[in-house]
Coordinates of C-alpha atoms in Angstrom, one line a residue:
M1 CA 0.0 0.0 0.0
G2 CA 1.7 3.2 -1.1
N3 CA 1.9 6.4 0.9
I4 CA -0.5 8.0 -1.4
S5 CA -3.5 6.2 0.3
K6 CA -2.3 7.1 3.8
P7 CA -4.2 10.0 5.4
K8 CA -2.4 12.9 7.1
F9 CA -2.6 13.0 10.8
A10 CA -2.7 15.7 13.6
V11 CA -1.9 14.5 17.1
L12 CA -3.4 16.8 19.7
G13 CA -1.7 16.4 23.1
A14 CA 2.0 16.0 23.7
G15 CA 2.0 13.9 26.9
H16 CA 3.2 10.2 27.2
G17 CA 0.6 8.9 24.7
G18 CA 0.6 11.8 22.2
T19 CA 4.4 11.9 21.8
A20 CA 4.4 8.1 21.3
M21 CA 1.7 8.3 18.7
A22 CA 3.2 11.2 16.8
G23 CA 6.6 9.6 16.8
H24 CA 5.3 6.2 15.8
L25 CA 3.3 7.7 12.9
S26 CA 6.3 9.7 11.7
L27 CA 8.5 6.6 11.7
L28 CA 5.9 4.8 9.6
G29 CA 6.3 7.5 7.0
I30 CA 3.1 9.3 7.7
E31 CA 2.8 13.1 7.6
V32 CA 1.9 14.2 11.1
S33 CA 1.7 17.4 13.1
L34 CA 1.8 17.7 16.9
Y35 CA -0.2 20.1 19.0
N36 CA 0.0 21.0 22.7
R37 CA -2.0 23.6 24.5
S38 CA 1.1 24.8 26.4
A39 CA 4.0 25.9 24.3
D40 CA 6.6 25.1 27.0
R41 CA 5.9 21.3 26.8
I42 CA 6.8 21.2 23.1
R43 CA 9.7 23.7 22.9
A44 CA 12.4 21.0 23.1
I45 CA 10.6 19.0 20.3
Q46 CA 10.4 22.1 18.1
D47 CA 14.1 22.9 18.7
N48 CA 14.9 19.2 17.9
G49 CA 12.8 19.1 14.8
G50 CA 11.1 16.0 16.1
L51 CA 11.3 13.2 18.7
D52 CA 13.5 10.4 19.7
I53 CA 11.5 7.2 20.1
V54 CA 13.1 4.5 22.2
S55 CA 12.0 0.9 22.3
N56 CA 13.4 -2.4 23.6
S57 CA 11.5 -4.3 20.9
D58 CA 12.5 -4.7 17.3
S59 CA 8.8 -5.0 16.4
I60 CA 8.2 -1.3 17.5
P61 CA 9.7 1.4 15.3
H62 CA 12.3 3.5 17.0
G63 CA 14.8 6.2 16.2
F64 CA 14.5 9.9 15.3
A65 CA 11.0 10.8 14.3
K66 CA 10.9 14.0 12.2
L67 CA 8.0 16.3 12.8
D68 CA 7.4 19.3 10.4
V69 CA 4.7 21.0 12.4
V70 CA 5.0 21.2 16.2
T71 CA 2.7 24.0 17.5
S72 CA 0.4 25.4 20.2
D73 CA -1.8 26.9 17.4
M74 CA -4.8 24.6 16.8
K75 CA -5.5 26.0 13.4
E76 CA -2.0 25.3 12.2
A77 CA -2.0 21.8 13.7
I78 CA -5.2 20.6 12.0
E79 CA -5.1 22.4 8.7
G80 CA -5.0 20.0 5.8
K81 CA -5.1 17.0 8.1
E82 CA -7.7 14.3 7.7
V83 CA -7.4 12.4 11.0
L84 CA -7.2 14.4 14.3
M85 CA -6.0 12.1 17.1
V86 CA -6.9 13.6 20.5
V87 CA -4.5 12.1 23.1
V88 CA -5.2 13.8 26.4
P89 CA -6.8 12.8 29.7
A90 CA -10.6 12.8 29.3
T91 CA -10.8 15.9 31.5
G92 CA -9.2 17.8 28.5
H93 CA -11.7 16.7 25.8
A94 CA -13.9 19.7 26.3
F95 CA -11.0 22.1 25.8
M96 CA -9.9 20.3 22.6
A97 CA -13.5 20.4 21.2
E98 CA -13.9 24.1 21.9
H99 CA -10.5 25.0 20.3
M100 CA -11.1 22.7 17.3
A101 CA -14.6 23.8 16.5
P102 CA -13.9 27.0 14.6
H103 CA -11.3 25.4 12.3
L104 CA -13.0 22.0 11.4
V105 CA -13.8 21.3 7.8
D106 CA -15.9 18.6 6.0
G107 CA -14.4 15.1 6.0
Q108 CA -12.2 15.4 9.0
I109 CA -12.2 12.6 11.5
I110 CA -11.7 13.2 15.3
V111 CA -10.6 10.2 17.3
L112 CA -10.5 10.3 21.1
N113 CA -7.7 8.0 22.4
P114 CA -9.5 6.9 24.5
G115 CA -13.0 8.3 25.1
R116 CA -13.5 6.9 28.6
T117 CA -17.3 7.1 29.0
G118 CA -19.3 9.4 26.8
G119 CA -16.3 11.1 25.3
A120 CA -17.4 11.1 21.6
L121 CA -20.9 12.2 22.7
E122 CA -19.5 15.2 24.7
V123 CA -17.1 16.3 22.0
L124 CA -19.8 16.2 19.2
N125 CA -22.2 18.0 21.5
I126 CA -19.7 20.9 22.2
I127 CA -18.7 21.2 18.5
R128 CA -22.4 21.5 17.4
K129 CA -23.3 23.9 20.2
L130 CA -20.5 26.2 19.1
G131 CA -22.1 26.4 15.7
C132 CA -19.7 24.1 13.7
M133 CA -21.7 22.5 11.0
A134 CA -18.8 20.9 9.1
D135 CA -19.4 17.2 8.2
V136 CA -16.9 15.7 10.7
T137 CA -17.0 12.3 12.3
V138 CA -16.3 12.0 16.0
C139 CA -15.0 8.6 17.2
E140 CA -13.6 7.1 20.3
A141 CA -11.1 4.3 20.9
Q142 CA -11.8 1.9 23.8
T143 CA -8.3 2.3 25.2
L144 CA -5.0 4.0 24.4
L145 CA -2.9 2.1 21.7
Y146 CA 0.3 2.5 23.6
A147 CA 2.0 1.8 26.9
S148 CA 4.6 4.6 26.8
R149 CA 6.5 7.2 28.9
A150 CA 8.0 10.5 28.0
I151 CA 11.5 10.1 29.5
N152 CA 12.9 13.5 28.4
P153 CA 11.2 16.6 26.8
A154 CA 12.0 15.3 23.3
Q155 CA 12.3 11.6 24.0
T156 CA 9.6 9.0 24.6
Q157 CA 9.8 5.3 25.3
I158 CA 7.2 2.9 23.8
F159 CA 7.0 -0.3 25.9
R160 CA 4.1 -1.9 24.0
V161 CA 1.7 -1.3 21.1
K162 CA -1.6 -3.2 21.8
N163 CA -2.6 -5.9 19.4
S164 CA -6.0 -4.5 18.8
V165 CA -8.1 -1.5 19.9
P166 CA -11.8 -1.1 19.0
V167 CA -12.9 2.3 17.6
A168 CA -16.5 3.4 17.1
A169 CA -17.9 6.4 15.2
I170 CA -21.0 8.5 15.6
P171 CA -23.0 7.4 13.6
A172 CA -22.0 3.8 13.9
H173 CA -22.6 3.1 10.2
R174 CA -19.5 5.2 9.5
T175 CA -17.2 3.0 11.6
P176 CA -16.1 0.6 8.8
E177 CA -14.9 3.4 6.5
I178 CA -13.2 5.3 9.4
V179 CA -11.4 2.2 10.5
K180 CA -10.2 1.5 7.0
K181 CA -8.6 4.9 6.9
L182 CA -7.0 4.5 10.3
R183 CA -5.7 1.0 9.4
A184 CA -3.8 2.5 6.4
A185 CA -1.5 3.8 9.0
L186 CA -2.2 1.9 12.2
P187 CA -3.5 -1.7 11.5
Q188 CA -4.1 -2.3 15.2
F189 CA -7.5 -0.4 15.1
I190 CA -10.5 -2.6 14.7
P191 CA -14.2 -1.7 14.3
G192 CA -16.1 -1.3 17.6
D193 CA -19.9 -1.8 17.6
N194 CA -20.9 1.7 18.6
V195 CA -19.9 4.5 21.0
M196 CA -22.3 3.3 23.7
K197 CA -20.4 0.0 23.7
T198 CA -16.9 1.5 23.7
S199 CA -18.1 3.8 26.5
L200 CA -19.7 1.2 28.6
D201 CA -16.9 -1.4 28.1
N202 CA -14.6 1.0 30.0
I203 CA -13.2 -1.5 32.4
G204 CA -10.8 1.1 34.0
A205 CA -13.9 2.6 35.5
I206 CA -14.2 -0.6 37.6
F207 CA -10.6 -1.3 38.4
H208 CA -9.2 2.2 39.1
P209 CA -11.2 4.4 41.4
A210 CA -12.5 1.8 43.9
V211 CA -9.1 0.0 44.2
T212 CA -7.4 3.3 44.9
L213 CA -10.0 4.4 47.5
L214 CA -10.2 1.1 49.3
N215 CA -6.4 1.0 49.5
A216 CA -6.0 4.7 50.5
A217 CA -4.4 3.9 53.9
R218 CA -1.9 1.5 52.3
I219 CA -1.0 3.9 49.5
E220 CA -0.3 6.7 52.0
S221 CA 1.6 4.6 54.4
T222 CA 3.8 2.8 51.8
N223 CA 3.9 5.5 49.1
G224 CA 2.3 3.0 46.8
D225 CA 5.0 0.3 47.3
F226 CA 2.8 -2.7 46.7
D227 CA 1.5 -4.6 43.7
Y228 CA -1.7 -2.6 42.8
Y229 CA -3.8 -5.4 41.2
T230 CA -2.4 -8.6 42.8
E231 CA -2.1 -7.3 46.4
G232 CA -4.6 -4.3 46.3
I233 CA -7.5 -6.5 45.1
T234 CA -8.2 -8.9 47.9
A235 CA -11.4 -11.1 48.1
S236 CA -13.2 -8.2 49.9
V237 CA -12.2 -5.5 47.4
A238 CA -13.1 -7.8 44.5
L239 CA -16.6 -8.2 46.0
I240 CA -17.1 -4.4 45.7
L241 CA -15.7 -4.3 42.2
D242 CA -18.1 -7.1 41.2
K243 CA -21.1 -5.1 42.4
M244 CA -19.9 -2.0 40.5
D245 CA -19.3 -4.2 37.4
Q246 CA -22.9 -5.6 37.6
E247 CA -24.3 -2.1 37.8
R248 CA -22.3 -1.0 34.7
V249 CA -23.5 -4.1 32.8
N250 CA -27.1 -3.4 33.9
V251 CA -26.9 0.2 32.7
A252 CA -25.7 -0.9 29.3
E253 CA -28.6 -3.5 29.1
S254 CA -31.2 -0.9 30.1
L255 CA -30.1 1.2 27.0
G256 CA -30.3 -1.9 24.8
F257 CA -26.6 -2.6 24.5
R258 CA -24.5 -5.5 25.9
A259 CA -21.4 -4.7 27.8
M260 CA -18.8 -7.4 28.6
T261 CA -18.2 -8.2 32.2
A262 CA -14.9 -7.5 33.8
R263 CA -14.3 -11.2 34.1
E264 CA -15.0 -11.7 30.4
W265 CA -12.6 -8.8 29.6
L266 CA -9.8 -10.3 31.7
Y267 CA -10.2 -13.5 29.7
I268 CA -10.2 -11.8 26.4
A269 CA -7.4 -9.3 27.2
Y270 CA -5.1 -11.6 29.2
D271 CA -6.4 -15.2 28.9
A272 CA -7.1 -15.0 32.7
A273 CA -9.9 -17.3 33.7
G274 CA -11.7 -17.8 37.0
R275 CA -15.1 -18.7 38.4
T276 CA -15.1 -15.3 40.1
L277 CA -13.6 -11.9 39.4
F278 CA -11.2 -12.4 42.3
E279 CA -10.0 -15.7 40.9
A280 CA -9.6 -14.3 37.4
M281 CA -7.6 -11.4 38.8
R282 CA -5.4 -13.8 40.7
N283 CA -4.8 -15.8 37.6
N284 CA -3.7 -12.8 35.5
R285 CA 0.1 -12.7 35.1
G286 CA -0.2 -9.5 33.1
Y287 CA -0.7 -7.5 36.3
D288 CA 2.4 -8.9 38.1
G289 CA 4.7 -6.2 39.3
I290 CA 2.5 -3.2 38.5
K291 CA 2.8 -0.9 41.5
A292 CA 0.1 1.2 43.0
P293 CA 0.1 5.0 42.6
K294 CA 2.4 6.8 45.0
T295 CA -0.4 9.1 46.2
V296 CA -4.2 9.1 46.3
Y297 CA -4.0 12.2 44.1
T298 CA -3.9 10.1 40.9
R299 CA -5.8 10.2 37.6
Y300 CA -7.4 6.9 38.8
I301 CA -9.6 9.2 40.7
T302 CA -9.3 12.7 39.1
E303 CA -10.0 11.4 35.6
D304 CA -11.8 8.0 36.1
I305 CA -14.5 9.3 38.6
P306 CA -15.8 12.3 36.6
M307 CA -15.2 10.9 33.1
S308 CA -16.1 7.2 33.7
L309 CA -18.1 6.6 36.8
V310 CA -20.2 9.7 36.8
P311 CA -21.4 9.3 33.1
I312 CA -22.2 5.6 33.8
A313 CA -24.4 6.6 36.8
E314 CA -25.9 9.3 34.6
L315 CA -26.7 6.9 31.8
G316 CA -28.3 4.7 34.5
K317 CA -30.8 7.4 35.2
L318 CA -31.9 7.3 31.5
G319 CA -32.4 3.6 31.7
G320 CA -34.0 3.7 35.2
V321 CA -31.2 1.6 36.7
E322 CA -29.9 2.4 40.2
T323 CA -26.1 2.4 40.7
P324 CA -25.7 2.5 44.5
T325 CA -22.2 1.0 44.6
I326 CA -20.9 3.3 41.8
D327 CA -22.6 6.3 43.6
S328 CA -20.8 5.4 46.8
I329 CA -17.4 5.4 45.1
I330 CA -18.1 8.8 43.5
L331 CA -19.0 10.1 46.9
L332 CA -15.9 8.7 48.6
G333 CA -13.6 10.1 45.9
S334 CA -15.3 13.5 46.2
L335 CA -14.9 13.5 49.9
L336 CA -11.2 12.4 49.7
H337 CA -10.3 15.1 47.2
E338 CA -12.7 17.7 48.6
T339 CA -14.0 18.1 45.0
D340 CA -17.5 17.6 43.8
Y341 CA -16.7 15.1 41.0
R342 CA -20.4 14.6 40.3
A343 CA -20.8 18.3 39.5
M344 CA -17.7 18.4 37.3
G345 CA -18.4 15.1 35.6
R346 CA -20.0 14.2 32.3
N347 CA -23.8 14.2 32.6
I348 CA -26.8 13.8 30.4
E349 CA -26.7 17.4 29.3
T350 CA -23.0 17.6 28.5
M351 CA -23.3 14.4 26.5
G352 CA -26.1 16.0 24.5
L353 CA -28.7 13.4 25.5
S354 CA -31.2 15.7 27.4
D355 CA -34.8 15.4 26.2
M356 CA -34.0 12.2 24.2
S357 CA -36.0 9.0 24.6
L358 CA -34.1 5.7 24.6
K359 CA -35.3 5.2 21.0
D360 CA -33.9 8.7 20.0
I361 CA -30.6 7.9 21.7
R362 CA -30.2 4.6 20.0
N363 CA -31.2 6.1 16.6
F364 CA -28.6 8.9 17.1
I365 CA -25.8 6.6 18.0
I366 CA -26.5 4.0 15.3
N367 CA -27.7 6.3 12.4
G368 CA -26.6 9.8 13.4
D369 CA -30.2 11.0 13.3
L370 CA -30.0 14.6 14.3
S371 CA -33.7 15.3 13.9
K372 CA -34.0 15.2 17.7

């Protein structure tokens, strides 16, 4: 497949994931620009003319990745680019949408890497509310393609590129053509069913906030010096996670979608089987050696509560499903950080679903029906 069929990319966000993605694309021979809201973060990359990508694996491209456009000017970053890869924490999605909206043109594809829960819905809602009528397609990936770390201002290490990451578009019928374009550069992307499925299959929502909160004393007394998953998830903690997981699956079902259980996900992602969630966790060698956060001020709470748990609970209201366990974790996290995460989180209104019936929502997600 010649370069001629490969779309031009803009990567929006120059953190661990964004620098990995921009560098990887450049090393694959793709034309790519890199944007960051703060100019300081990208100064070294600008001076360098690109990024050094480091990897211990021959299967992952590494070396100097030349970048022609490195900027904190959104218009410059996305002009002439077909695929706009948003690689920032979900708390930054609204900022990106507001700054993209005036410059978007027909045919552009926006991909949130990842969307967490309700990301694509929120971004599309903001763009439309700001009066942008360009025919753009907003999509979300179920997870980030890379395990990576920025080790210096212009140097990033890629530890792993995931084998496959589902992506879904609004409307869902555009997903196959979008994935075809993405795969011209990154064959790891596969079609997801729809954005409600990518949003509600957000397993981090179950594994991150509750485990951090229920291990708060241990995190603070050891500075996170314990294995987060294998030691932090005891039989008692797993019991709480199981209840949260059941609520998440029930919410999806009430909206007419099937979400996979955390136990199914562990089997699919890691071949880890067990009769219970606790057993499956214990049988997962992929989690060995992963340490806990050093402090309770971690994105496992600051991002995963407002951008994952709050929207799941909000979607539950639409389907008439109560989420008492999820609600209790939202409350505990809010108390711990003295922040009202429910008030700052994604809700029915910010996701653009107010005044929609379940039928309307389903129609909108599958067919992009904007008549409502």
